[in-house]
Amino acid sequence: MSAPHVFSLEGHTALITGGGSGIGLATAHALAAGGAKVILGGRREKELNDAVAAIGAAASAQVMDVTDTAAMPALAAALREKHGPISILVNNAGINLKKPFVDTAESELLGILQTNVIGAMALTRAVHPQLKESGQGSVVFISSMAALFGIPWVSAYSISKSALTGAVRTLSLEFGADNIRVNAVAPGWIDTAMSRKAFASDPARKEKILSRTPLGVLGDTSDIGWSVAYLCSPAAKFVTGAILPVDGGASIGF
């Protein structure tokens, strides 16, 4: 297989949650560039439609809410009817909360877990038969460097992303016999609207982060998108159960 073909995603259909912006949108662009059909899932219809227009004919939108776990089986069935079997699932949708642990209410912790973990698990379960049917299934969770080492004031988020690490390791064992690979990308500090907003109110924080990042820069959303594309491609056909840090070396430097 030639170098271009080993990274080809021709014949794949991918569902990306949180696909309308940020890392999800960059991932959709990368998968579409590799030849996959991409379904962008999310709650904001206009944002999704704008994203689809930017990607082109390979993309379509699906309004969905991962916290509505009871709706996942019917959603998966409807998507299969419309697009054929999903062979790539990117569990990207997620929310954060910056607050000391002792001030974090149980309802806030449960809210983070419902989106970041429970919703992702429900969707993965619902799509599993299609991943198996495809004969070349791939699940990628978007984790975080917060699952690799301690970061204060984001305990709920860190707990949720650490749970995804456990899911990757367990599901890779359970799904292997079905020729479904399960991996995660753990982004470091990425230049997104959310991070720019945080740094605008605390410029010193950005400088501190960059000083502890060996490459000395923030990542781009496309860095995550291309990493996901690699994990879903034939180039990674022997890769499963992996947590891939994409953080400029931050998880080493911290």
Tab-separated table of C-alpha atoms in Angstrom:
chain	number	residue	atom	x	y	z
A	1	MET	CA	0.000	0.000	0.000
A	2	SER	CA	1.430	3.384	-1.007
A	3	ALA	CA	1.928	6.176	1.509
A	4	PRO	CA	-1.152	8.204	0.463
A	5	HIS	CA	-3.379	5.136	0.518
A	6	VAL	CA	-2.294	4.011	3.966
A	7	PHE	CA	-3.862	7.205	5.327
A	8	SER	CA	-6.979	7.013	3.150
A	9	LEU	CA	-10.412	7.007	4.760
A	10	GLU	CA	-12.301	6.305	1.543
A	11	GLY	CA	-15.378	4.191	2.173
A	12	HIS	CA	-15.729	5.272	5.794
A	13	THR	CA	-18.648	7.088	7.372
A	14	ALA	CA	-17.775	9.025	10.518
A	15	LEU	CA	-19.939	10.509	13.253
A	16	ILE	CA	-18.285	13.309	15.226
A	17	THR	CA	-20.068	14.662	18.295
A	18	GLY	CA	-19.535	18.320	19.080
A	19	GLY	CA	-18.719	18.609	15.394
A	20	GLY	CA	-19.834	22.173	14.797
A	21	SER	CA	-16.831	24.001	16.190
A	22	GLY	CA	-13.355	23.748	17.672
A	23	ILE	CA	-11.708	20.346	17.825
A	24	GLY	CA	-14.809	18.578	16.527
A	25	LEU	CA	-14.967	20.731	13.410
A	26	ALA	CA	-11.229	20.368	12.779
A	27	THR	CA	-11.623	16.606	13.096
A	28	ALA	CA	-14.484	16.617	10.611
A	29	HIS	CA	-12.329	18.581	8.146
A	30	ALA	CA	-9.441	16.115	8.564
A	31	LEU	CA	-11.589	13.005	8.130
A	32	ALA	CA	-13.317	14.491	5.085
A	33	ALA	CA	-9.928	15.380	3.589
A	34	GLY	CA	-9.015	11.711	3.951
A	35	GLY	CA	-12.057	10.693	1.936
A	36	ALA	CA	-14.602	9.866	4.649
A	37	LYS	CA	-18.210	10.949	4.713
A	38	VAL	CA	-18.662	12.930	7.928
A	39	ILE	CA	-21.757	13.455	10.056
A	40	LEU	CA	-21.429	16.444	12.362
A	41	GLY	CA	-23.446	15.971	15.547
A	42	GLY	CA	-24.332	18.754	17.955
A	43	ARG	CA	-27.065	20.793	19.576
A	44	ARG	CA	-26.790	24.064	17.622
A	45	GLU	CA	-28.365	23.636	14.192
A	46	LYS	CA	-27.089	26.862	12.603
A	47	GLU	CA	-23.540	26.177	13.745
A	48	LEU	CA	-23.740	22.676	12.286
A	49	ASN	CA	-25.143	23.910	8.986
A	50	ASP	CA	-22.400	26.527	8.697
A	51	ALA	CA	-19.800	23.842	9.372
A	52	VAL	CA	-21.296	21.540	6.747
A	53	ALA	CA	-21.217	24.363	4.203
A	54	ALA	CA	-17.538	24.949	4.975
A	55	ILE	CA	-16.617	21.275	4.515
A	56	GLY	CA	-18.693	20.592	1.429
A	57	ALA	CA	-20.518	17.639	-0.066
A	58	ALA	CA	-18.832	15.048	2.162
A	59	ALA	CA	-20.513	16.499	5.252
A	60	SER	CA	-23.990	16.419	6.753
A	61	ALA	CA	-25.480	17.681	10.004
A	62	GLN	CA	-27.329	15.855	12.759
A	63	VAL	CA	-28.907	17.790	15.604
A	64	MET	CA	-28.438	15.663	18.714
A	65	ASP	CA	-27.823	15.860	22.447
A	66	VAL	CA	-25.534	13.193	23.892
A	67	THR	CA	-27.066	13.675	27.338
A	68	ASP	CA	-30.360	12.279	25.995
A	69	THR	CA	-29.082	8.737	26.339
A	70	ALA	CA	-32.501	7.131	25.842
A	71	ALA	CA	-32.603	8.577	22.326
A	72	MET	CA	-29.292	7.074	21.217
A	73	PRO	CA	-30.551	3.707	19.836
A	74	ALA	CA	-33.180	5.388	17.648
A	75	LEU	CA	-30.681	8.025	16.552
A	76	ALA	CA	-28.141	5.377	15.559
A	77	ALA	CA	-30.776	3.482	13.587
A	78	ALA	CA	-31.892	6.635	11.762
A	79	LEU	CA	-28.321	7.517	10.852
A	80	ARG	CA	-27.720	4.028	9.494
A	81	GLU	CA	-30.864	4.233	7.398
A	82	LYS	CA	-29.746	7.546	5.915
A	83	HIS	CA	-25.981	7.122	5.610
A	84	GLY	CA	-25.236	3.406	5.830
A	85	PRO	CA	-23.234	1.869	8.673
A	86	ILE	CA	-21.052	4.182	10.723
A	87	SER	CA	-17.476	2.900	10.760
A	88	ILE	CA	-15.849	5.750	12.699
A	89	LEU	CA	-17.163	7.276	15.923
A	90	VAL	CA	-15.424	10.296	17.432
A	91	ASN	CA	-16.705	11.046	20.934
A	92	ASN	CA	-15.681	14.692	21.141
A	93	ALA	CA	-18.608	16.469	22.828
A	94	GLY	CA	-17.597	17.707	26.251
A	95	ILE	CA	-17.981	20.463	28.815
A	96	ASN	CA	-15.689	21.869	31.484
A	97	LEU	CA	-16.047	23.486	34.891
A	98	LYS	CA	-13.381	25.524	36.656
A	99	LYS	CA	-14.049	25.389	40.376
A	100	PRO	CA	-12.344	24.068	43.533
A	101	PHE	CA	-13.425	20.522	44.325
A	102	VAL	CA	-14.894	21.458	47.719
A	103	ASP	CA	-17.123	24.030	46.011
A	104	THR	CA	-18.280	21.676	43.259
A	105	ALA	CA	-21.881	20.620	43.816
A	106	GLU	CA	-22.929	17.036	43.207
A	107	SER	CA	-25.259	18.254	40.468
A	108	GLU	CA	-22.336	19.953	38.712
A	109	LEU	CA	-20.210	16.807	38.863
A	110	LEU	CA	-23.090	14.710	37.557
A	111	GLY	CA	-23.658	17.206	34.737
A	112	ILE	CA	-20.043	16.909	33.602
A	113	LEU	CA	-20.157	13.112	33.796
A	114	GLN	CA	-23.457	12.941	31.914
A	115	THR	CA	-22.021	14.767	28.900
A	116	ASN	CA	-18.399	13.668	28.926
A	117	VAL	CA	-18.804	10.031	29.968
A	118	ILE	CA	-22.349	8.654	30.168
A	119	GLY	CA	-23.434	10.210	26.871
A	120	ALA	CA	-20.319	8.972	25.097
A	121	MET	CA	-20.832	5.458	26.465
A	122	ALA	CA	-24.496	5.390	25.433
A	123	LEU	CA	-23.670	6.500	21.899
A	124	THR	CA	-20.814	4.011	21.603
A	125	ARG	CA	-23.120	1.198	22.721
A	126	ALA	CA	-25.790	2.249	20.216
A	127	VAL	CA	-23.355	2.492	17.298
A	128	HIS	CA	-21.407	-0.683	18.148
A	129	PRO	CA	-23.413	-2.981	15.811
A	130	GLN	CA	-22.652	-0.667	12.886
A	131	LEU	CA	-18.962	-0.469	13.753
A	132	LYS	CA	-18.908	-4.268	13.801
A	133	GLU	CA	-20.850	-4.500	10.547
A	134	SER	CA	-18.369	-2.228	8.799
A	135	GLY	CA	-15.552	-4.687	9.462
A	136	GLN	CA	-13.146	-1.826	10.071
A	137	GLY	CA	-14.598	0.069	13.010
A	138	SER	CA	-12.752	2.753	14.927
A	139	VAL	CA	-13.757	4.655	18.060
A	140	VAL	CA	-11.763	7.682	19.173
A	141	PHE	CA	-12.438	9.489	22.433
A	142	ILE	CA	-11.209	13.048	22.889
A	143	SER	CA	-9.654	12.909	26.334
A	144	SER	CA	-7.340	15.547	27.826
A	145	MET	CA	-3.953	16.041	29.396
A	146	ALA	CA	-6.064	16.551	32.547
A	147	ALA	CA	-6.404	12.758	32.531
A	148	LEU	CA	-2.627	12.312	32.462
A	149	PHE	CA	-1.571	14.500	35.405
A	150	GLY	CA	-3.098	16.707	38.061
A	151	ILE	CA	-4.478	20.151	37.224
A	152	PRO	CA	-6.123	22.069	40.078
A	153	TRP	CA	-9.627	23.571	39.951
A	154	VAL	CA	-10.923	21.230	37.225
A	155	SER	CA	-11.579	18.113	39.296
A	156	ALA	CA	-14.934	17.266	37.686
A	157	TYR	CA	-13.472	17.584	34.198
A	158	SER	CA	-10.359	15.615	35.143
A	159	ILE	CA	-12.449	12.832	36.675
A	160	SER	CA	-14.538	12.588	33.509
A	161	LYS	CA	-11.555	12.477	31.166
A	162	SER	CA	-9.809	9.921	33.367
A	163	ALA	CA	-12.915	7.758	33.054
A	164	LEU	CA	-12.512	7.844	29.275
A	165	THR	CA	-8.971	6.530	29.666
A	166	GLY	CA	-10.372	3.519	31.504
A	167	ALA	CA	-13.042	3.093	28.845
A	168	VAL	CA	-10.449	3.016	26.067
A	169	ARG	CA	-8.479	0.269	27.768
A	170	THR	CA	-11.513	-1.860	28.581
A	171	LEU	CA	-13.394	-1.397	25.309
A	172	SER	CA	-10.295	-2.099	23.240
A	173	LEU	CA	-10.227	-5.540	24.870
A	174	GLU	CA	-13.946	-6.156	24.445
A	175	PHE	CA	-14.220	-4.835	20.877
A	176	GLY	CA	-11.041	-6.326	19.431
A	177	ALA	CA	-12.714	-9.549	18.336
A	178	ASP	CA	-15.153	-7.443	16.295
A	179	ASN	CA	-12.241	-5.728	14.505
A	180	ILE	CA	-13.107	-2.444	16.202
A	181	ARG	CA	-10.180	-0.380	17.423
A	182	VAL	CA	-10.620	1.982	20.384
A	183	ASN	CA	-8.197	4.817	21.111
A	184	ALA	CA	-8.071	8.313	22.564
A	185	VAL	CA	-6.345	11.584	21.812
A	186	ALA	CA	-5.350	13.631	24.860
A	187	PRO	CA	-5.035	17.274	23.752
A	188	GLY	CA	-2.900	19.760	25.603
A	189	TRP	CA	-3.485	23.492	25.432
A	190	ILE	CA	-5.129	24.217	22.083
A	191	ASP	CA	-5.850	27.609	20.532
A	192	THR	CA	-9.648	27.711	20.648
A	193	ALA	CA	-12.250	30.362	21.386
A	194	MET	CA	-12.516	28.952	24.910
A	195	SER	CA	-8.783	29.154	25.610
A	196	ARG	CA	-8.510	32.634	24.096
A	197	LYS	CA	-11.278	33.814	26.403
A	198	ALA	CA	-9.505	32.327	29.418
A	199	PHE	CA	-6.164	33.893	28.510
A	200	ALA	CA	-7.713	37.302	27.829
A	201	SER	CA	-8.637	37.571	31.498
A	202	ASP	CA	-5.329	36.083	32.710
A	203	PRO	CA	-2.410	36.715	30.299
A	204	ALA	CA	0.118	35.480	32.869
A	205	ARG	CA	-1.538	32.062	32.790
A	206	LYS	CA	-0.781	31.691	29.092
A	207	GLU	CA	2.875	32.577	29.613
A	208	LYS	CA	3.132	30.074	32.456
A	209	ILE	CA	1.637	27.334	30.303
A	210	LEU	CA	3.934	28.080	27.373
A	211	SER	CA	6.965	28.097	29.659
A	212	ARG	CA	6.096	24.543	30.734
A	213	THR	CA	5.438	23.299	27.206
A	214	PRO	CA	8.632	22.063	25.510
A	215	LEU	CA	7.547	23.245	22.052
A	216	GLY	CA	6.635	26.636	23.515
A	217	VAL	CA	3.417	27.186	21.565
A	218	LEU	CA	-0.275	26.386	21.774
A	219	GLY	CA	-1.580	23.642	19.552
A	220	ASP	CA	-4.000	24.196	16.707
A	221	THR	CA	-7.316	22.375	16.451
A	222	SER	CA	-6.046	20.794	13.240
A	223	ASP	CA	-3.275	19.105	15.244
A	224	ILE	CA	-5.986	17.135	17.006
A	225	GLY	CA	-7.993	16.552	13.843
A	226	TRP	CA	-5.063	15.031	11.964
A	227	SER	CA	-4.175	12.874	14.960
A	228	VAL	CA	-7.701	11.470	14.992
A	229	ALA	CA	-7.511	10.889	11.231
A	230	TYR	CA	-4.314	8.893	11.714
A	231	LEU	CA	-5.880	6.711	14.413
A	232	CYS	CA	-8.830	5.960	12.123
A	233	SER	CA	-6.689	5.172	9.076
A	234	PRO	CA	-5.072	1.931	7.859
A	235	ALA	CA	-1.760	3.375	9.057
A	236	ALA	CA	-2.969	2.660	12.603
A	237	LYS	CA	-4.509	-0.748	11.894
A	238	PHE	CA	-2.438	-2.331	14.706
A	239	VAL	CA	-3.100	0.482	17.191
A	240	THR	CA	-5.790	-0.016	19.823
A	241	GLY	CA	-6.063	0.805	23.511
A	242	ALA	CA	-3.729	3.783	23.019
A	243	ILE	CA	-3.891	7.212	24.642
A	244	LEU	CA	-2.107	9.609	22.274
A	245	PRO	CA	-0.951	12.866	23.920
A	246	VAL	CA	-0.985	15.782	21.471
A	247	ASP	CA	0.253	18.540	23.730
A	248	GLY	CA	3.587	19.912	22.568
A	249	GLY	CA	5.265	17.839	25.258
A	250	ALA	CA	3.327	19.444	28.112
A	251	SER	CA	2.565	16.130	29.790
A	252	ILE	CA	6.308	15.498	29.913
A	253	GLY	CA	7.299	19.017	30.931
A	254	PHE	CA	4.776	19.541	33.713
